[in-house]
Amino acid sequence: MLVAEHITKRFAGVTALDGVCLEFLAGNVTAVIGENGAGKSTLMKILSGVYPDYEGQIRLHGKPVRFNSIRDAQACGIAIIHQELNLIPYLSIMENIFLGREITTRWGTLDQKAMQSKTRELLDKLNLPIDPDTLVAELKVGQQQVVEVAKALLVESEIIIMDEPTSAITESEVAVLFTIINNLRRENKAIVYISHKLDELFTIADRYVVLRDGKTIESGSMQGIDHDALIRKMVGRDINTARRKTTDRVHDALLTVENLCLKHPVRLQENQLRNISFRVGRGEIVGLFGLMGAGRTELLETLFGLHSKRSSGTVSLDGQLVRVKAPADAIRLGMALVPEDRKKDGLVLGMDVQTNISLTALEKVERAGLLSQSKEVALAKQYIADLQIKTPSGKQAAKNLSGGNQQKIVLSKWLATHPKLLMLDEPTRGIDVNAKNEIYKLILQLADEGMGILVVSSELPEIMAISDRVLVMSEGVLTAEMAIQDASEDAILKAAIPKSMSE
Ligand SMILES: Nc1ncnc2c1ncn2[C@@H]1O[C@H](COP(=O)(O)OP(=O)(O)OP(=O)(O)O)[C@@H](O)[C@H]1O
Ligand SMILES: [Mg+2]
């Protein structure tokens, strides 16, 4: 259906794509795989008209095409779900979905009814039963991702590109998406699927294409290829998976939380978190699992002082009762939170890498009360090297880095505060297998050095690999706690499913 020949794309100082050749077949799901910064998103942006400026040739049904805009590409039947969410927060779900392609009545006014019912239909199909008039700002990242999918499905397209559509959603939503992909395949569409979750690729993809450093390395059928072989093609070598060694470690208490409650922001008689009590020991890694909407993010945010007006309960750190009224208090006390949404809460996108990293630790980069450039550069250099952040220099704007590398900057800026307690909300979202493994190693090492770590993840294998202990949440309450030796994926999932759903 589509053939790309010798595509090259250069940015100032970076060759993102270097003579890429590949093809997408009708009725097939093609997985495009590669490490962070390999060039996957750049290629997809060229194929969908975002970057009109590139070298090489694209053929659609054998005919050479050149897209000058996203609209051009759309008109030729190419839809894309972008990796970074592109929704407008203060417009409703419906307004976002129909932006630039509104339905009008014969009098030229907006046909709200028609748009509403179409939106409702799309959301139903995707199992997101939310009012189309809800502002996108009120949605969680995972829900926003579902809206992005709905946006791409609005118009019938021949080629549907999905750039990490599942990075923020949980397994049940992934299942819904896969049903939709299977239907699209049956309708003979070409689907391009990018994901760092390799297991997903084995479920859904027919073919794969590997990109490494902007070049096509290999393509072929998913059949007969195994997990390790795929990683070898991506990374160019084998990797040893990091895993927490189970021991009978005893941890002194670092964080103790008792009866933590959080009121709903609008419906004040309702609680988003109810009587949550748990502890995290020094040097302990506690994994926190739950489905979308279970309240995990709210829990971390509350501990970090983001909802102090609505919360109650007691928190002690290092045996001292603490009152965290704002994030500044939390930071002073030695707490750090790596947020779930890097674009909105994690980074100042227009600022460069080194400024982003030093933002949380300004006192460490000052000299006589002034910002010391050389200290800032040194701090950034250290993290760029430690976390293998792929950037031409510390002076590159954060928005120009690939998604996974942006995530590493967020991690760096919080590690730079040298916290006692590190809270991580989906820390490996959008991170490739190799880098993920590096991050696991780092987390294990930080715990060994005595840091207490509370990590929220929707990926069970991740929870199982690095935790000492697992907490499970559902509908705002803790439903289970188990030592990793006693934990199984089944037991964790069972505790995560809301009562109302399991009955
Ligand atoms: N607008 C830009 N300006 C400068 N460099 C850019 C720009 N966009 C991308 N790059 C660089 O091009 C390279 C490829 O980036 P791209 O986003 O395509 O990677 P990716 O394979 O999608 O990675 P990830 O898995 O992290 O999403 C990276 O080195 C990135 O820093
Ligand atoms: Mg990308």
Coordinates of C-alpha atoms and ligand atoms in Angstrom, one line a residue:
M1 CA 0.0 0.0 0.0
L2 CA 2.8 2.4 0.9
V3 CA 6.5 2.3 0.1
A4 CA 9.1 4.6 1.5
E5 CA 12.4 4.8 -0.3
H6 CA 15.6 6.3 0.9
I7 CA 14.0 8.7 3.4
T8 CA 16.5 11.1 5.0
K9 CA 15.7 13.8 7.5
R10 CA 18.2 16.1 9.2
F11 CA 17.6 18.5 12.1
A12 CA 20.3 20.9 13.2
G13 CA 23.1 18.7 14.4
V14 CA 21.2 15.5 14.1
T15 CA 20.5 13.1 11.3
A16 CA 17.3 11.5 12.5
L17 CA 16.7 9.4 9.4
D18 CA 19.4 8.1 7.1
G19 CA 18.1 6.5 3.9
V20 CA 15.2 4.6 5.4
C21 CA 13.4 2.1 3.1
L22 CA 10.3 0.2 4.1
E23 CA 6.9 -0.9 3.0
F24 CA 3.5 -1.3 4.6
L25 CA 1.1 -3.9 3.3
A26 CA -2.7 -3.8 3.2
G27 CA -4.4 -6.1 5.7
N28 CA -1.2 -6.2 7.8
V29 CA -0.1 -4.8 11.1
T30 CA 3.5 -3.7 10.7
A31 CA 5.5 -3.1 13.9
V32 CA 8.2 -0.5 13.7
I33 CA 10.7 -1.1 16.5
G34 CA 13.8 0.6 17.6
E35 CA 15.4 2.1 20.7
N36 CA 14.6 5.6 22.0
G37 CA 15.8 8.1 19.4
A38 CA 16.0 5.6 16.6
G39 CA 13.8 7.8 14.4
K40 CA 10.4 6.0 14.6
S41 CA 8.3 9.1 15.4
T42 CA 10.2 11.2 12.9
L43 CA 9.5 8.8 10.1
M44 CA 5.8 8.6 11.1
K45 CA 5.6 12.4 11.1
I46 CA 7.0 12.4 7.5
L47 CA 4.4 9.8 6.4
S48 CA 1.6 11.8 7.9
G49 CA 2.5 15.2 6.5
V50 CA 3.9 16.9 9.7
Y51 CA 7.4 17.3 8.1
P52 CA 7.0 18.3 4.5
D53 CA 10.7 18.8 4.2
Y54 CA 12.7 15.6 3.7
E55 CA 14.8 13.7 1.1
G56 CA 13.5 10.5 -0.6
Q57 CA 10.4 9.2 -2.1
I58 CA 7.0 8.0 -0.8
R59 CA 4.7 5.9 -3.0
L60 CA 1.1 5.3 -2.2
H61 CA -0.5 2.5 -4.3
G62 CA 2.5 2.8 -6.5
K63 CA 2.1 6.6 -7.2
P64 CA 4.6 9.0 -5.9
V65 CA 3.1 11.4 -3.3
R66 CA 4.4 14.3 -1.3
F67 CA 2.5 15.6 1.6
N68 CA 2.7 19.3 2.4
S69 CA 0.5 19.2 5.4
I70 CA -1.3 16.9 7.7
R71 CA -4.5 17.7 5.8
D72 CA -2.8 16.5 2.6
A73 CA -2.0 13.2 4.2
Q74 CA -5.4 12.9 5.7
A75 CA -7.0 13.5 2.3
C76 CA -4.9 10.6 1.0
G77 CA -6.2 8.3 3.8
I78 CA -3.5 8.4 6.3
A79 CA -4.4 8.9 10.0
I80 CA -1.9 9.1 12.9
I81 CA -2.1 8.7 16.6
H82 CA 0.8 10.7 17.9
Q83 CA 3.1 9.5 20.6
E84 CA 2.9 12.8 22.5
L85 CA -0.7 13.7 23.2
N86 CA -2.0 16.6 21.0
L87 CA -5.2 17.5 22.6
I88 CA -6.3 20.9 23.6
P89 CA -7.0 20.8 27.4
Y90 CA -9.7 23.5 27.5
L91 CA -11.8 22.1 24.7
S92 CA -14.2 19.2 25.3
I93 CA -13.6 15.7 24.1
M94 CA -16.1 16.3 21.3
E95 CA -14.5 19.6 20.2
N96 CA -11.1 18.0 20.2
I97 CA -12.2 15.1 18.0
F98 CA -13.9 17.4 15.5
L99 CA -11.4 20.2 15.5
G100 CA -10.9 21.4 12.0
R101 CA -13.5 19.0 10.6
E102 CA -16.7 20.1 12.4
I103 CA -20.0 18.9 11.2
T104 CA -22.3 21.8 10.2
T105 CA -26.0 22.1 9.6
R106 CA -27.3 23.2 6.3
W107 CA -27.4 26.7 7.7
G108 CA -23.7 26.6 8.3
T109 CA -24.0 26.4 12.1
L110 CA -22.3 23.7 14.2
D111 CA -24.3 20.5 14.3
Q112 CA -23.7 19.8 18.0
K113 CA -26.2 17.0 18.1
A114 CA -24.6 15.1 15.3
M115 CA -21.1 15.6 16.7
Q116 CA -22.2 14.6 20.1
S117 CA -23.8 11.3 19.0
K118 CA -20.8 10.5 16.8
T119 CA -18.4 11.2 19.7
R120 CA -20.5 9.0 22.0
E121 CA -20.5 6.2 19.4
L122 CA -16.7 6.4 19.1
L123 CA -16.2 6.5 22.9
D124 CA -18.5 3.6 23.4
K125 CA -16.6 1.6 20.8
L126 CA -13.5 2.3 22.8
N127 CA -15.2 1.5 26.1
L128 CA -14.8 5.0 27.6
P129 CA -18.2 5.9 28.8
I130 CA -17.6 9.6 29.4
D131 CA -19.8 12.6 28.5
P132 CA -18.5 14.1 25.2
D133 CA -18.7 17.5 26.7
T134 CA -16.1 16.8 29.4
L135 CA -13.1 19.0 29.2
V136 CA -9.9 17.2 28.2
A137 CA -8.1 18.9 31.0
E138 CA -10.2 16.8 33.4
L139 CA -9.1 13.5 31.9
K140 CA -6.3 11.3 33.1
V141 CA -3.4 10.6 30.6
G142 CA -4.8 7.2 29.9
Q143 CA -8.2 8.5 29.0
Q144 CA -6.7 11.2 26.9
Q145 CA -4.9 8.5 25.0
V146 CA -8.2 6.8 24.3
V147 CA -9.5 10.2 23.0
E148 CA -6.5 10.4 20.6
V149 CA -7.5 7.0 19.3
A150 CA -11.0 8.1 18.8
K151 CA -9.8 11.1 16.9
A152 CA -7.8 8.9 14.5
L153 CA -10.8 6.6 13.9
L154 CA -13.2 9.4 13.1
V155 CA -12.6 9.5 9.4
E156 CA -12.2 6.3 7.4
S157 CA -8.5 5.9 6.6
E158 CA -6.5 3.4 4.7
I159 CA -3.3 3.6 6.7
I160 CA -3.5 4.1 10.4
I161 CA -0.3 4.9 12.2
M162 CA -0.2 4.3 16.0
D163 CA 2.8 5.8 17.7
E164 CA 2.8 4.2 21.1
P165 CA -0.9 4.2 21.5
T166 CA -0.8 2.1 24.7
S167 CA 2.0 3.8 26.7
A168 CA -0.5 5.2 29.2
I169 CA -3.4 2.7 29.2
T170 CA -3.9 -0.5 31.1
E171 CA -4.5 -4.0 29.9
S172 CA -8.2 -3.9 29.6
E173 CA -8.1 -0.8 27.3
V174 CA -5.3 -2.5 25.3
A175 CA -7.6 -5.4 24.7
V176 CA -10.3 -3.0 23.4
L177 CA -7.8 -1.4 21.1
F178 CA -6.6 -4.7 19.8
T179 CA -10.1 -5.7 18.9
I180 CA -10.4 -2.5 16.9
I181 CA -7.0 -3.2 15.2
N182 CA -8.2 -6.7 14.3
N183 CA -11.3 -5.2 12.7
L184 CA -9.2 -2.7 10.7
R185 CA -7.0 -5.5 9.5
R186 CA -10.0 -7.4 8.3
E187 CA -11.1 -4.3 6.4
N188 CA -7.8 -4.6 4.6
K189 CA -6.3 -1.4 6.1
A190 CA -2.6 -1.1 6.7
I191 CA -1.8 -0.5 10.3
V192 CA 1.6 0.7 11.6
Y193 CA 2.2 0.0 15.2
I194 CA 5.0 1.4 17.4
S195 CA 5.4 0.1 20.9
H196 CA 8.2 -0.6 23.4
K197 CA 6.0 -3.3 24.9
L198 CA 7.3 -6.2 22.9
D199 CA 4.7 -8.6 24.2
E200 CA 2.1 -6.5 22.5
L201 CA 3.9 -6.9 19.2
F202 CA 3.7 -10.6 19.4
T203 CA 0.0 -10.5 19.9
I204 CA -0.9 -8.0 17.2
A205 CA 1.8 -7.6 14.6
D206 CA 2.2 -9.5 11.3
R207 CA 5.5 -8.0 10.3
Y208 CA 8.3 -6.0 11.8
V209 CA 10.7 -3.3 10.7
V210 CA 13.7 -2.5 12.8
L211 CA 15.2 1.0 12.9
R212 CA 18.6 1.7 14.5
D213 CA 20.2 5.1 14.5
G214 CA 18.0 6.3 11.7
K215 CA 18.6 3.4 9.4
T216 CA 16.5 0.4 8.5
I217 CA 18.2 -2.7 9.8
E218 CA 15.9 -5.5 8.9
S219 CA 12.3 -6.4 8.2
G220 CA 10.4 -9.6 8.2
S221 CA 7.5 -11.7 9.5
M222 CA 6.8 -11.9 13.2
Q223 CA 6.2 -15.5 12.8
G224 CA 9.1 -17.7 14.0
I225 CA 10.9 -14.8 15.7
D226 CA 11.3 -14.8 19.4
H227 CA 11.5 -12.1 22.1
D228 CA 15.3 -12.2 22.5
A229 CA 15.9 -12.2 18.8
L230 CA 13.8 -9.1 18.4
I231 CA 15.7 -7.4 21.2
R232 CA 19.0 -8.4 19.5
K233 CA 17.9 -6.8 16.3
M234 CA 16.9 -3.6 18.0
V235 CA 19.8 -3.2 20.4
G236 CA 22.4 -5.0 18.4
R237 CA 23.3 -7.3 21.3
D238 CA 21.8 -9.4 24.1
I239 CA 20.7 -7.7 27.4
N240 CA 20.6 -9.2 30.8
T241 CA 17.4 -8.4 32.5
A242 CA 17.7 -6.7 35.9
R243 CA 15.8 -8.3 38.7
R244 CA 15.4 -7.7 42.4
K245 CA 17.0 -10.5 44.3
T246 CA 14.6 -11.7 46.9
T247 CA 16.2 -11.8 50.4
D248 CA 14.8 -11.5 53.9
R249 CA 15.8 -7.9 54.0
V250 CA 14.5 -6.0 57.0
H251 CA 13.9 -2.4 56.3
D252 CA 13.7 0.4 58.9
A253 CA 10.6 2.5 58.4
L254 CA 11.2 5.6 56.2
L255 CA 7.7 6.6 55.3
T256 CA 4.6 5.7 57.3
V257 CA 1.2 6.7 56.1
E258 CA -1.9 6.4 58.2
N259 CA -5.5 6.8 57.3
L260 CA -4.8 9.0 54.4
C261 CA -8.1 10.3 52.8
L262 CA -8.6 12.6 49.8
K263 CA -11.9 14.3 49.1
H264 CA -13.2 14.5 45.6
P265 CA -12.5 18.0 44.2
V266 CA -16.1 18.7 43.4
R267 CA -18.3 16.2 45.1
L268 CA -16.9 16.9 48.6
Q269 CA -18.8 14.2 50.4
E270 CA -17.1 11.6 48.2
N271 CA -13.6 10.3 48.8
Q272 CA -11.1 9.6 46.0
L273 CA -8.8 7.9 48.5
R274 CA -10.1 6.2 51.6
N275 CA -8.2 5.3 54.8
I276 CA -4.9 4.4 53.1
S277 CA -2.2 3.1 55.5
F278 CA 1.1 1.6 54.5
R279 CA 4.8 2.0 55.0
V280 CA 7.9 2.2 52.8
G281 CA 11.2 1.1 54.4
R282 CA 14.6 2.6 53.9
G283 CA 16.1 0.8 50.9
E284 CA 12.8 -0.9 50.1
I285 CA 11.1 -0.9 46.7
V286 CA 7.3 -0.9 47.0
G287 CA 5.4 -1.5 43.8
L288 CA 1.9 0.0 43.6
F289 CA -0.4 -1.6 41.1
G290 CA -3.9 -0.7 40.0
L291 CA -6.1 -0.2 37.0
M292 CA -6.8 3.2 35.4
G293 CA -8.7 5.4 37.8
A294 CA -7.7 3.3 40.9
G295 CA -6.3 6.4 42.6
R296 CA -2.5 5.6 42.4
T297 CA -1.5 9.0 40.9
E298 CA -3.7 10.8 43.4
L299 CA -2.0 8.9 46.2
L300 CA 1.5 10.0 45.1
E301 CA 0.3 13.5 44.5
T302 CA -1.3 13.8 47.9
L303 CA 1.9 12.6 49.6
F304 CA 3.8 15.2 47.6
G305 CA 1.5 18.0 48.9
L306 CA -0.4 18.7 45.8
H307 CA -3.9 18.3 47.4
S308 CA -3.2 19.4 51.0
K309 CA -6.5 21.3 51.2
R310 CA -8.5 18.2 50.5
S311 CA -6.6 15.5 52.3
S312 CA -6.4 14.2 55.8
G313 CA -4.4 11.6 57.7
T314 CA -0.9 11.4 59.0
V315 CA 2.4 11.0 57.3
S316 CA 5.7 10.5 59.0
L317 CA 9.1 10.5 57.4
D318 CA 12.1 9.2 59.2
G319 CA 10.1 8.8 62.4
Q320 CA 9.0 12.5 62.3
L321 CA 5.4 13.5 61.8
V322 CA 5.5 15.8 58.8
R323 CA 3.0 18.2 57.3
V324 CA 3.4 18.5 53.5
K325 CA 1.4 21.5 52.4
A326 CA 3.0 22.0 49.0
P327 CA 5.6 20.3 46.8
A328 CA 8.2 22.7 48.1
D329 CA 7.8 21.2 51.6
A330 CA 8.0 17.7 50.1
I331 CA 11.2 18.5 48.3
R332 CA 12.8 20.1 51.4
L333 CA 11.9 16.9 53.4
G334 CA 13.6 14.7 50.8
M335 CA 10.7 13.5 48.7
A336 CA 10.7 13.4 45.0
L337 CA 7.9 12.6 42.5
V338 CA 8.5 11.7 38.9
P339 CA 5.1 12.5 37.4
E340 CA 3.1 10.4 35.0
D341 CA 2.7 13.2 32.3
R342 CA 6.1 14.4 31.4
K343 CA 4.9 16.9 28.9
K344 CA 2.5 18.7 31.3
D345 CA 4.0 18.1 34.7
G346 CA 7.6 16.9 34.1
L347 CA 9.4 19.3 31.8
V348 CA 9.6 22.9 30.6
L349 CA 9.6 21.8 27.0
G350 CA 10.9 25.0 25.6
M351 CA 13.9 25.1 27.9
D352 CA 17.1 23.1 27.2
V353 CA 18.1 19.9 28.8
Q354 CA 20.5 21.3 31.4
T355 CA 18.1 23.9 32.6
N356 CA 15.4 21.3 33.1
I357 CA 17.7 19.1 35.1
S358 CA 18.9 21.8 37.4
L359 CA 15.5 23.3 38.0
T360 CA 14.8 21.1 41.1
A361 CA 18.3 21.5 42.5
L362 CA 19.2 25.1 42.0
E363 CA 21.0 25.4 45.3
K364 CA 23.4 22.7 44.0
V365 CA 24.4 24.8 41.0
E366 CA 24.9 28.2 42.6
R367 CA 28.0 30.0 43.5
A368 CA 27.8 33.0 45.8
G369 CA 24.0 33.2 45.2
L370 CA 24.3 33.2 41.4
L371 CA 23.7 30.5 39.0
S372 CA 27.0 28.9 38.0
Q373 CA 26.9 27.9 34.3
S374 CA 29.8 25.5 34.8
K375 CA 28.2 23.7 37.7
E376 CA 24.9 23.4 35.7
V377 CA 26.7 22.0 32.7
A378 CA 28.6 19.5 34.9
L379 CA 25.4 18.4 36.6
A380 CA 23.7 17.8 33.2
K381 CA 26.7 16.0 31.8
Q382 CA 26.7 13.6 34.7
Y383 CA 23.0 12.6 34.1
I384 CA 23.3 12.6 30.3
A385 CA 26.1 10.0 30.8
D386 CA 24.6 8.0 33.6
L387 CA 21.2 7.6 32.0
Q388 CA 22.6 7.6 28.4
I389 CA 20.4 10.4 27.3
K390 CA 20.5 10.8 23.6
T391 CA 21.0 14.5 22.9
P392 CA 23.5 16.5 20.8
S393 CA 24.3 18.5 23.9
G394 CA 22.8 19.9 27.2
K395 CA 21.8 22.9 25.2
Q396 CA 19.2 21.1 23.1
A397 CA 15.6 22.1 23.8
A398 CA 13.7 19.3 25.7
K399 CA 10.9 19.3 23.1
N400 CA 13.4 18.2 20.4
L401 CA 14.3 15.0 22.2
S402 CA 12.6 11.7 21.5
G403 CA 9.9 10.7 23.9
G404 CA 11.9 8.2 25.8
N405 CA 14.8 10.6 26.2
Q406 CA 12.5 13.2 27.6
Q407 CA 11.4 10.7 30.2
K408 CA 15.0 10.3 31.2
I409 CA 15.4 14.0 31.8
V410 CA 12.5 14.0 34.1
L411 CA 14.1 11.2 36.0
S412 CA 17.4 13.0 36.1
K413 CA 16.0 16.2 37.5
W414 CA 14.4 14.4 40.4
L415 CA 17.5 12.3 41.1
A416 CA 19.4 15.5 41.2
T417 CA 17.6 16.4 44.5
H418 CA 19.1 13.3 46.1
P419 CA 15.8 12.3 47.7
K420 CA 15.3 9.9 50.6
L421 CA 12.0 8.8 49.2
L422 CA 11.6 8.6 45.4
M423 CA 8.1 8.2 44.1
L424 CA 7.8 7.2 40.5
D425 CA 4.6 7.3 38.5
E426 CA 4.9 5.0 35.5
P427 CA 8.7 5.7 35.2
T428 CA 9.3 3.7 32.1
R429 CA 6.4 5.0 29.9
G430 CA 7.8 5.1 26.4
I431 CA 11.2 3.8 27.3
D432 CA 12.8 1.1 25.1
V433 CA 13.7 -2.3 26.5
N434 CA 17.3 -1.6 26.9
A435 CA 16.9 1.8 28.6
K436 CA 14.1 0.3 30.7
N437 CA 16.6 -2.3 31.9
E438 CA 19.1 0.4 32.7
I439 CA 16.4 2.3 34.7
Y440 CA 15.6 -0.9 36.6
K441 CA 19.3 -1.3 37.5
L442 CA 19.4 2.3 38.6
I443 CA 16.3 1.9 40.8
L444 CA 17.8 -1.3 42.4
Q445 CA 21.0 0.5 43.0
L446 CA 19.4 3.5 44.5
A447 CA 17.4 1.2 46.9
D448 CA 20.7 -0.6 47.8
E449 CA 22.1 2.8 48.7
G450 CA 19.2 3.3 51.1
M451 CA 16.6 5.2 49.2
G452 CA 13.0 4.3 49.7
I453 CA 11.2 3.8 46.5
L454 CA 7.4 3.8 45.8
V455 CA 6.7 3.0 42.2
V456 CA 3.4 3.0 40.4
S457 CA 3.2 0.9 37.3
S458 CA 0.6 -0.6 35.1
E459 CA 3.0 -3.2 33.8
L460 CA 2.8 -6.3 36.0
P461 CA 6.2 -7.7 34.7
E462 CA 7.8 -4.4 35.8
I463 CA 6.2 -4.6 39.3
M464 CA 7.2 -8.2 39.6
A465 CA 10.8 -7.6 38.5
I466 CA 11.8 -4.8 40.8
S467 CA 9.5 -4.7 43.9
D468 CA 10.2 -6.1 47.4
R469 CA 6.6 -5.7 48.3
V470 CA 3.5 -5.0 46.2
L471 CA 0.5 -2.9 47.1
V472 CA -2.7 -3.0 45.1
M473 CA -5.3 -0.3 44.8
S474 CA -8.8 -0.3 43.5
E475 CA -11.4 2.5 43.6
G476 CA -9.4 4.6 46.1
V477 CA -8.6 1.9 48.7
L478 CA -5.8 -0.5 49.2
T479 CA -7.1 -3.9 48.5
A480 CA -4.0 -6.0 48.9
E481 CA -0.5 -6.1 50.2
M482 CA 2.0 -8.9 49.5
A483 CA 5.6 -9.6 49.8
I484 CA 7.1 -10.3 46.4
Q485 CA 7.7 -14.0 47.3
D486 CA 4.0 -14.5 47.8
A487 CA 2.8 -12.3 44.9
S488 CA 1.5 -13.7 41.7
E489 CA 0.2 -11.8 38.6
D490 CA -3.1 -13.5 39.2
A491 CA -3.5 -12.4 42.8
I492 CA -2.4 -8.9 42.0
L493 CA -4.9 -8.6 39.1
K494 CA -7.7 -10.1 41.2
A495 CA -7.2 -7.4 43.9
A496 CA -7.1 -4.7 41.3
I497 CA -10.4 -5.4 39.7
P498 CA -13.2 -3.2 41.2
K499 CA -15.9 -5.1 43.1
S500 CA -18.5 -3.5 41.0
M501 CA -16.9 -5.1 37.9
S502 CA -16.2 -8.5 39.2
E503 CA -19.7 -9.2 40.4
Ligands
LIG1 N1 12.4 18.7 16.0 C1 13.6 18.2 16.3 N2 14.7 18.9 16.3 C2 15.9 18.3 16.6 N3 16.1 17.0 16.7 C3 15.0 16.2 16.7 C4 13.7 16.7 16.4 N4 12.8 15.7 16.4 C5 13.6 14.6 16.7 N5 14.9 14.9 16.8 C6 16.0 13.9 17.0 O1 15.9 12.9 16.0 C7 16.2 11.6 16.6 C8 15.0 10.6 16.4 O2 13.9 11.0 17.2 P1 12.5 10.3 17.2 O3 11.6 11.1 18.0 O4 12.1 10.0 15.8 O5 12.9 8.9 17.9 P2 11.9 7.7 18.3 O6 12.5 6.5 17.6 O7 10.5 8.0 18.1 O8 12.2 7.5 19.9 P3 11.3 7.1 21.1 O9 11.2 5.7 21.2 O10 12.0 7.7 22.3 O11 10.0 7.8 20.9 C9 16.5 11.8 18.1 O12 17.9 11.9 18.2 C10 15.9 13.2 18.3 O13 16.6 13.9 19.4
MG2 MG 8.9 8.3 19.3

